[in-house]
């Protein structure tokens, strides 16, 4: 660092300073300013400047800061104007001529009992019958949803296992939570085998794991965390392939774009923002901030051109990626509890939302109206997913059970 | 005395520099977001609607699936003859 041309510091941000000999003044500054983490960047900046230069640079940072702030405000206004210009009609107006949906009846067809505490997350296997679920009691269970039998059970070293996912091959599950990690457990056909022995730790965050998902193969996992970041990991080596920074608070959920539409995913967080990311570059491509509270769940529309979100502000919203704006809000005055999880039916016409008032509301995506309300759970609905063939969906709840609805 | 003042000055400049860095990132991101192409909501909405209509028949929850094909619906009871 001392001898190299300092066009790049540790994070490659500070540019254009000249290397100078260290003086005692600089050393003292360095020691004192290296203590706070954020000072590391500027601490190295300090090494390479002398007092006379600092006097002239005194004016520069403030001016540039002001200019940048002004540009930032201009750009934000421009973005709002651009988005507003294209807002020529509402989705439900376009959908006025579409036939309304008939009476919609769905019932609980199976109840999966076995967890000792709140069910926090679940995922379907591609074989359309197996389900993995995770709970506050630290257990991860693999069920056969047709027979309601438990096929595997793993006890995690932590409570609050907030995330779980089935591998595309059906041969492994991933899970994590308060242990700040995402671990992969290969599933063996031998029911007596201790799954915990073959556990592989893949992801390491600095705060709780809120969601995880395999990408198109068993080889990569995408995670989101309370530390405000998302990350892409190689399962075999545990190596971090890409990290995604941009949320200002805990990231609570993520969803991968349907494979036909390319390498992007959407994440939602406690900063009320939903961000769309490019998986290869790590860049945030689009950002949406219209919710009034934490976004608990995000899910892509089946075509990949839009996504829905569920939030603590008691609304679900639909954002269109090509129009770059919110195009629908699903809410009612009578719904005052947060939506914890959302998913679409296969055609995208129906949006299922699990809420903290123990119900599941079914929305007509195009018309913006509620089609049905499903009762059954005896506590908050925490997780909800459509089966891979679209014939049913599964909901998990704080009442310790999972229900299959069809 | 001079050292003390320089020390304080450097604290001020330090926070200024890290703000500068953060600000540059924000502006870069905003520039990128402002440059993307957008379509009108009427066009986007029409496409969403078209997708729903095209796939409605393949959506089991919309069309309703009979007991024989939906594994979760109650099966007819088998009786031994």
PDB file of N, CA, C and O in Angstrom, chain B residues 20-54:
ATOM      1  N   UNK B  20     -18.710  11.268   0.713  1.00  0.00           N
ATOM      2  CA  UNK B  20     -18.462  11.516  -0.706  1.00  0.00           C
ATOM      3  C   UNK B  20     -18.512  10.215  -1.483  1.00  0.00           C
ATOM      4  O   UNK B  20     -19.157  10.097  -2.525  1.00  0.00           O
ATOM      5  N   UNK B  21     -17.839   9.231  -0.935  1.00  0.00           N
ATOM      6  CA  UNK B  21     -17.774   7.917  -1.586  1.00  0.00           C
ATOM      7  C   UNK B  21     -19.176   7.323  -1.707  1.00  0.00           C
ATOM      8  O   UNK B  21     -19.593   6.835  -2.753  1.00  0.00           O
ATOM      9  N   UNK B  22     -19.935   7.401  -0.592  1.00  0.00           N
ATOM     10  CA  UNK B  22     -21.293   6.853  -0.598  1.00  0.00           C
ATOM     11  C   UNK B  22     -22.169   7.602  -1.592  1.00  0.00           C
ATOM     12  O   UNK B  22     -22.963   7.011  -2.326  1.00  0.00           O
ATOM     13  N   UNK B  23     -21.997   8.907  -1.634  1.00  0.00           N
ATOM     14  CA  UNK B  23     -22.798   9.754  -2.521  1.00  0.00           C
ATOM     15  C   UNK B  23     -22.524   9.419  -3.980  1.00  0.00           C
ATOM     16  O   UNK B  23     -23.440   9.358  -4.799  1.00  0.00           O
ATOM     17  N   UNK B  24     -21.268   9.193  -4.302  1.00  0.00           N
ATOM     18  CA  UNK B  24     -20.894   8.854  -5.688  1.00  0.00           C
ATOM     19  C   UNK B  24     -21.598   7.578  -6.116  1.00  0.00           C
ATOM     20  O   UNK B  24     -22.093   7.471  -7.235  1.00  0.00           O
ATOM     21  N   UNK B  25     -21.651   6.623  -5.185  1.00  0.00           N
ATOM     22  CA  UNK B  25     -22.297   5.346  -5.492  1.00  0.00           C
ATOM     23  C   UNK B  25     -23.778   5.561  -5.774  1.00  0.00           C
ATOM     24  O   UNK B  25     -24.340   4.994  -6.703  1.00  0.00           O
ATOM     25  N   UNK B  26     -24.402   6.399  -4.924  1.00  0.00           N
ATOM     26  CA  UNK B  26     -25.839   6.643  -5.081  1.00  0.00           C
ATOM     27  C   UNK B  26     -26.108   7.281  -6.436  1.00  0.00           C
ATOM     28  O   UNK B  26     -27.030   6.891  -7.154  1.00  0.00           O
ATOM     29  N   UNK B  27     -25.300   8.275  -6.785  1.00  0.00           N
ATOM     30  CA  UNK B  27     -25.507   8.982  -8.054  1.00  0.00           C
ATOM     31  C   UNK B  27     -25.292   8.041  -9.235  1.00  0.00           C
ATOM     32  O   UNK B  27     -26.053   8.057 -10.197  1.00  0.00           O
ATOM     33  N   UNK B  28     -24.267   7.189  -9.141  1.00  0.00           N
ATOM     34  CA  UNK B  28     -24.015   6.219 -10.226  1.00  0.00           C
ATOM     35  C   UNK B  28     -25.206   5.303 -10.416  1.00  0.00           C
ATOM     36  O   UNK B  28     -25.643   5.021 -11.530  1.00  0.00           O
ATOM     37  N   UNK B  29     -25.770   4.833  -9.295  1.00  0.00           N
ATOM     38  CA  UNK B  29     -26.915   3.929  -9.352  1.00  0.00           C
ATOM     39  C   UNK B  29     -28.118   4.643  -9.955  1.00  0.00           C
ATOM     40  O   UNK B  29     -28.831   4.089 -10.787  1.00  0.00           O
ATOM     41  N   UNK B  30     -28.348   5.890  -9.539  1.00  0.00           N
ATOM     42  CA  UNK B  30     -29.485   6.646 -10.057  1.00  0.00           C
ATOM     43  C   UNK B  30     -29.331   6.901 -11.559  1.00  0.00           C
ATOM     44  O   UNK B  30     -30.299   6.823 -12.310  1.00  0.00           O
ATOM     45  N   UNK B  31     -28.107   7.212 -11.986  1.00  0.00           N
ATOM     46  CA  UNK B  31     -27.865   7.440 -13.422  1.00  0.00           C
ATOM     47  C   UNK B  31     -28.258   6.197 -14.199  1.00  0.00           C
ATOM     48  O   UNK B  31     -28.879   6.259 -15.254  1.00  0.00           O
ATOM     49  N   UNK B  32     -27.835   5.037 -13.653  1.00  0.00           N
ATOM     50  CA  UNK B  32     -28.145   3.770 -14.324  1.00  0.00           C
ATOM     51  C   UNK B  32     -29.646   3.561 -14.400  1.00  0.00           C
ATOM     52  O   UNK B  32     -30.194   3.231 -15.441  1.00  0.00           O
ATOM     53  N   UNK B  33     -30.333   3.760 -13.259  1.00  0.00           N
ATOM     54  CA  UNK B  33     -31.778   3.524 -13.234  1.00  0.00           C
ATOM     55  C   UNK B  33     -32.518   4.479 -14.147  1.00  0.00           C
ATOM     56  O   UNK B  33     -33.520   4.117 -14.771  1.00  0.00           O
ATOM     57  N   UNK B  34     -32.029   5.719 -14.255  1.00  0.00           N
ATOM     58  CA  UNK B  34     -32.712   6.701 -15.098  1.00  0.00           C
ATOM     59  C   UNK B  34     -32.584   6.350 -16.574  1.00  0.00           C
ATOM     60  O   UNK B  34     -33.407   6.758 -17.388  1.00  0.00           O
ATOM     61  N   UNK B  35     -31.553   5.553 -16.915  1.00  0.00           N
ATOM     62  CA  UNK B  35     -31.289   5.307 -18.327  1.00  0.00           C
ATOM     63  C   UNK B  35     -32.050   4.128 -18.906  1.00  0.00           C
ATOM     64  O   UNK B  35     -32.009   3.886 -20.098  1.00  0.00           O
ATOM     65  N   UNK B  36     -32.742   3.340 -18.048  1.00  0.00           N
ATOM     66  CA  UNK B  36     -33.386   2.144 -18.615  1.00  0.00           C
ATOM     67  C   UNK B  36     -34.627   2.515 -19.431  1.00  0.00           C
ATOM     68  O   UNK B  36     -35.264   3.525 -19.183  1.00  0.00           O
ATOM     69  N   UNK B  37     -34.940   1.656 -20.398  1.00  0.00           N
ATOM     70  CA  UNK B  37     -36.117   1.898 -21.234  1.00  0.00           C
ATOM     71  C   UNK B  37     -37.372   1.411 -20.539  1.00  0.00           C
ATOM     72  O   UNK B  37     -37.382   0.352 -19.944  1.00  0.00           O
ATOM     73  N   UNK B  38     -38.429   2.206 -20.646  1.00  0.00           N
ATOM     74  CA  UNK B  38     -39.678   1.815 -20.004  1.00  0.00           C
ATOM     75  C   UNK B  38     -40.803   1.769 -21.035  1.00  0.00           C
ATOM     76  O   UNK B  38     -40.763   2.480 -22.029  1.00  0.00           O
ATOM     77  N   UNK B  39     -41.811   0.949 -20.750  1.00  0.00           N
ATOM     78  CA  UNK B  39     -42.992   0.960 -21.625  1.00  0.00           C
ATOM     79  C   UNK B  39     -44.154   1.555 -20.847  1.00  0.00           C
ATOM     80  O   UNK B  39     -44.136   1.638 -19.630  1.00  0.00           O
ATOM     81  N   UNK B  40     -45.196   1.934 -21.580  1.00  0.00           N
ATOM     82  CA  UNK B  40     -46.371   2.506 -20.917  1.00  0.00           C
ATOM     83  C   UNK B  40     -47.101   1.430 -20.138  1.00  0.00           C
ATOM     84  O   UNK B  40     -47.089   0.253 -20.507  1.00  0.00           O
ATOM     85  N   UNK B  41     -47.783   1.838 -19.089  1.00  0.00           N
ATOM     86  CA  UNK B  41     -48.538   0.895 -18.262  1.00  0.00           C
ATOM     87  C   UNK B  41     -49.597   0.199 -19.097  1.00  0.00           C
ATOM     88  O   UNK B  41     -49.856  -0.990 -18.926  1.00  0.00           O
ATOM     89  N   UNK B  42     -50.214   0.931 -20.036  1.00  0.00           N
ATOM     90  CA  UNK B  42     -51.265   0.321 -20.855  1.00  0.00           C
ATOM     91  C   UNK B  42     -50.704  -0.864 -21.629  1.00  0.00           C
ATOM     92  O   UNK B  42     -51.342  -1.917 -21.729  1.00  0.00           O
ATOM     93  N   UNK B  43     -49.492  -0.715 -22.135  1.00  0.00           N
ATOM     94  CA  UNK B  43     -48.852  -1.805 -22.874  1.00  0.00           C
ATOM     95  C   UNK B  43     -48.494  -2.950 -21.938  1.00  0.00           C
ATOM     96  O   UNK B  43     -48.792  -4.116 -22.212  1.00  0.00           O
ATOM     97  N   UNK B  44     -47.886  -2.617 -20.806  1.00  0.00           N
ATOM     98  CA  UNK B  44     -47.465  -3.641 -19.848  1.00  0.00           C
ATOM     99  C   UNK B  44     -48.673  -4.402 -19.316  1.00  0.00           C
ATOM    100  O   UNK B  44     -48.652  -5.627 -19.193  1.00  0.00           O
ATOM    101  N   UNK B  45     -49.738  -3.665 -19.010  1.00  0.00           N
ATOM    102  CA  UNK B  45     -50.948  -4.290 -18.472  1.00  0.00           C
ATOM    103  C   UNK B  45     -51.572  -5.216 -19.506  1.00  0.00           C
ATOM    104  O   UNK B  45     -52.036  -6.316 -19.183  1.00  0.00           O
ATOM    105  N   UNK B  46     -51.587  -4.771 -20.757  1.00  0.00           N
ATOM    106  CA  UNK B  46     -52.151  -5.610 -21.823  1.00  0.00           C
ATOM    107  C   UNK B  46     -51.376  -6.911 -21.938  1.00  0.00           C
ATOM    108  O   UNK B  46     -51.963  -7.983 -22.123  1.00  0.00           O
ATOM    109  N   UNK B  47     -50.053  -6.838 -21.793  1.00  0.00           N
ATOM    110  CA  UNK B  47     -49.232  -8.052 -21.879  1.00  0.00           C
ATOM    111  C   UNK B  47     -49.495  -8.987 -20.712  1.00  0.00           C
ATOM    112  O   UNK B  47     -49.554 -10.208 -20.876  1.00  0.00           O
ATOM    113  N   UNK B  48     -49.639  -8.427 -19.513  1.00  0.00           N
ATOM    114  CA  UNK B  48     -49.937  -9.260 -18.346  1.00  0.00           C
ATOM    115  C   UNK B  48     -51.263  -9.979 -18.547  1.00  0.00           C
ATOM    116  O   UNK B  48     -51.399 -11.180 -18.280  1.00  0.00           O
ATOM    117  N   UNK B  49     -52.245  -9.214 -19.044  1.00  0.00           N
ATOM    118  CA  UNK B  49     -53.566  -9.785 -19.265  1.00  0.00           C
ATOM    119  C   UNK B  49     -53.505 -10.890 -20.311  1.00  0.00           C
ATOM    120  O   UNK B  49     -54.100 -11.954 -20.156  1.00  0.00           O
ATOM    121  N   UNK B  50     -52.754 -10.637 -21.379  1.00  0.00           N
ATOM    122  CA  UNK B  50     -52.646 -11.630 -22.452  1.00  0.00           C
ATOM    123  C   UNK B  50     -52.033 -12.922 -21.927  1.00  0.00           C
ATOM    124  O   UNK B  50     -52.486 -14.014 -22.262  1.00  0.00           O
ATOM    125  N   UNK B  51     -51.017 -12.795 -21.083  1.00  0.00           N
ATOM    126  CA  UNK B  51     -50.376 -13.985 -20.517  1.00  0.00           C
ATOM    127  C   UNK B  51     -51.389 -14.789 -19.706  1.00  0.00           C
ATOM    128  O   UNK B  51     -51.458 -16.019 -19.812  1.00  0.00           O
ATOM    129  N   UNK B  52     -52.191 -14.098 -18.879  1.00  0.00           N
ATOM    130  CA  UNK B  52     -53.218 -14.777 -18.075  1.00  0.00           C
ATOM    131  C   UNK B  52     -54.186 -15.533 -18.969  1.00  0.00           C
ATOM    132  O   UNK B  52     -54.513 -16.696 -18.728  1.00  0.00           O
ATOM    133  N   UNK B  53     -54.659 -14.858 -20.015  1.00  0.00           N
ATOM    134  CA  UNK B  53     -55.660 -15.462 -20.886  1.00  0.00           C
ATOM    135  C   UNK B  53     -55.089 -16.667 -21.616  1.00  0.00           C
ATOM    136  O   UNK B  53     -55.723 -17.709 -21.728  1.00  0.00           O
ATOM    137  N   UNK B  54     -53.859 -16.516 -22.100  1.00  0.00           N
ATOM    138  CA  UNK B  54     -53.250 -17.612 -22.857  1.00  0.00           C
ATOM    139  C   UNK B  54     -53.055 -18.847 -21.995  1.00  0.00           C
ATOM    140  O   UNK B  54     -53.121 -19.970 -22.481  1.00  0.00           O
TER     141      UNK B  54
END
